[in-house]
Amino acid sequence: MAINSTTDIHLALLQLGKNANRYRLNQNCTPHEIIEWDSANSDSQPTDDELNAAYTAWKTAEQYKINRTQSGSTTYAPTGEQMAMIYDDIIAGKLDSTGSFAAHNKAVKDANPKP
């Protein structure tokens, strides 16, 4: 099997715990492939299947973070708006779970839970 065109080898190696090894890719951006795996590496070079599976696992584990920040109705507000919510909550004496900042963040986390 070959490396999927969307598989980021850097992230796949990170997921596999092999990112400290020395290697060279044919290009930095996907689609790419390993063209050299240093013989002094303590780890063996992962197979294409291992890299594809590791990237899929990484993406699945990180997808909730992406979902929380992409545009949509249940995503985090821009930082300036969040700061305004905190300020308004301080003035209203609601810097706890009853404030608008806490409610906003809870709604985003509820809509996009960690796996």
CSV table of C-alpha atoms in Angstrom, one decimal:
chain,number,residue,atom,x,y,z
A,1,MET,CA,0.0,0.0,0.0
A,2,ALA,CA,1.1,3.6,-0.5
A,3,ILE,CA,1.0,6.6,1.7
A,4,ASN,CA,-2.4,8.3,1.4
A,5,SER,CA,-2.3,11.7,-0.3
A,6,THR,CA,-3.6,13.4,2.8
A,7,THR,CA,-1.3,11.6,5.4
A,8,ASP,CA,1.0,14.0,7.1
A,9,ILE,CA,4.1,11.9,7.8
A,10,HIS,CA,5.4,14.3,10.4
A,11,LEU,CA,2.2,14.0,12.5
A,12,ALA,CA,2.0,10.2,11.9
A,13,LEU,CA,5.6,9.8,13.2
A,14,LEU,CA,4.6,12.0,16.2
A,15,GLN,CA,1.6,9.7,16.9
A,16,LEU,CA,3.8,6.6,16.6
A,17,GLY,CA,6.4,8.2,19.0
A,18,LYS,CA,9.1,8.0,16.3
A,19,ASN,CA,9.4,11.7,15.6
A,20,ALA,CA,12.9,11.9,17.2
A,21,ASN,CA,14.3,9.8,14.4
A,22,ARG,CA,16.2,11.3,11.5
A,23,TYR,CA,14.5,11.0,8.1
A,24,ARG,CA,14.1,12.9,4.9
A,25,LEU,CA,10.9,13.4,2.8
A,26,ASN,CA,10.7,14.1,-0.9
A,27,GLN,CA,8.8,17.3,0.0
A,28,ASN,CA,7.5,18.9,3.2
A,29,CYS,CA,3.9,19.3,2.2
A,30,THR,CA,1.5,16.4,1.6
A,31,PRO,CA,1.4,14.3,-0.4
A,32,HIS,CA,4.9,13.2,0.5
A,33,GLU,CA,6.9,10.1,1.2
A,34,ILE,CA,10.0,9.1,3.2
A,35,ILE,CA,13.0,8.9,0.9
A,36,GLU,CA,15.6,8.3,3.5
A,37,TRP,CA,15.5,6.7,7.0
A,38,ASP,CA,18.8,7.2,8.9
A,39,SER,CA,20.4,3.8,9.6
A,40,ALA,CA,21.5,5.2,13.0
A,41,ASN,CA,17.9,5.5,14.1
A,42,SER,CA,16.9,3.3,17.1
A,43,ASP,CA,13.5,2.7,15.6
A,44,SER,CA,12.7,0.8,12.4
A,45,GLN,CA,11.1,2.7,9.6
A,46,PRO,CA,7.3,2.4,9.8
A,47,THR,CA,5.4,0.9,6.9
A,48,ASP,CA,3.0,2.9,4.8
A,49,ASP,CA,0.1,1.2,6.5
A,50,GLU,CA,1.4,2.1,9.9
A,51,LEU,CA,1.8,5.7,8.9
A,52,ASN,CA,-1.7,5.9,7.4
A,53,ALA,CA,-3.2,4.4,10.5
A,54,ALA,CA,-1.2,6.6,12.8
A,55,TYR,CA,-2.3,9.7,10.9
A,56,THR,CA,-5.9,8.7,11.0
A,57,ALA,CA,-5.7,8.0,14.8
A,58,TRP,CA,-4.0,11.4,15.3
A,59,LYS,CA,-6.7,13.2,13.2
A,60,THR,CA,-9.5,11.5,15.1
A,61,ALA,CA,-8.0,12.4,18.4
A,62,GLU,CA,-7.5,16.0,17.4
A,63,GLN,CA,-10.7,16.6,15.4
A,64,TYR,CA,-12.6,18.0,18.4
A,65,LYS,CA,-10.1,20.8,18.7
A,66,ILE,CA,-10.5,21.7,15.0
A,67,ASN,CA,-14.3,21.6,15.3
A,68,ARG,CA,-14.2,24.0,18.3
A,69,THR,CA,-12.3,26.6,16.3
A,70,GLN,CA,-13.8,26.5,12.8
A,71,SER,CA,-16.5,28.9,11.9
A,72,GLY,CA,-20.0,27.9,13.0
A,73,SER,CA,-22.6,28.5,15.7
A,74,THR,CA,-20.9,26.3,18.3
A,75,THR,CA,-17.3,27.4,18.1
A,76,TYR,CA,-15.2,29.6,20.3
A,77,ALA,CA,-15.7,33.3,19.9
A,78,PRO,CA,-12.7,35.4,18.9
A,79,THR,CA,-10.3,36.2,21.8
A,80,GLY,CA,-11.5,39.9,21.9
A,81,GLU,CA,-15.1,38.8,22.3
A,82,GLN,CA,-14.1,36.3,25.0
A,83,MET,CA,-12.3,39.0,26.9
A,84,ALA,CA,-15.4,41.3,26.7
A,85,MET,CA,-17.5,38.4,28.1
A,86,ILE,CA,-15.0,38.0,31.0
A,87,TYR,CA,-15.1,41.8,31.7
A,88,ASP,CA,-18.9,41.9,31.6
A,89,ASP,CA,-19.0,38.9,33.9
A,90,ILE,CA,-16.6,40.6,36.4
A,91,ILE,CA,-18.7,43.8,36.4
A,92,ALA,CA,-21.9,41.7,36.9
A,93,GLY,CA,-20.3,39.6,39.7
A,94,LYS,CA,-20.8,36.5,37.6
A,95,LEU,CA,-17.2,35.2,37.2
A,96,ASP,CA,-18.4,31.7,37.9
A,97,SER,CA,-20.5,29.1,36.1
A,98,THR,CA,-23.4,31.5,35.8
A,99,GLY,CA,-21.5,34.0,33.6
A,100,SER,CA,-21.7,34.4,29.8
A,101,PHE,CA,-18.1,33.4,29.4
A,102,ALA,CA,-18.6,30.1,31.2
A,103,ALA,CA,-21.9,29.4,29.4
A,104,HIS,CA,-20.3,30.1,26.0
A,105,ASN,CA,-17.4,27.8,26.6
A,106,LYS,CA,-19.6,25.0,28.0
A,107,ALA,CA,-21.8,25.2,24.9
A,108,VAL,CA,-18.8,24.8,22.6
A,109,LYS,CA,-17.4,21.9,24.6
A,110,ASP,CA,-20.8,20.2,24.8
A,111,ALA,CA,-21.2,20.5,21.1
A,112,ASN,CA,-17.6,19.3,20.4
A,113,PRO,CA,-16.7,16.8,23.1
A,114,LYS,CA,-13.3,15.2,23.5
A,115,PRO,CA,-13.3,11.7,22.2
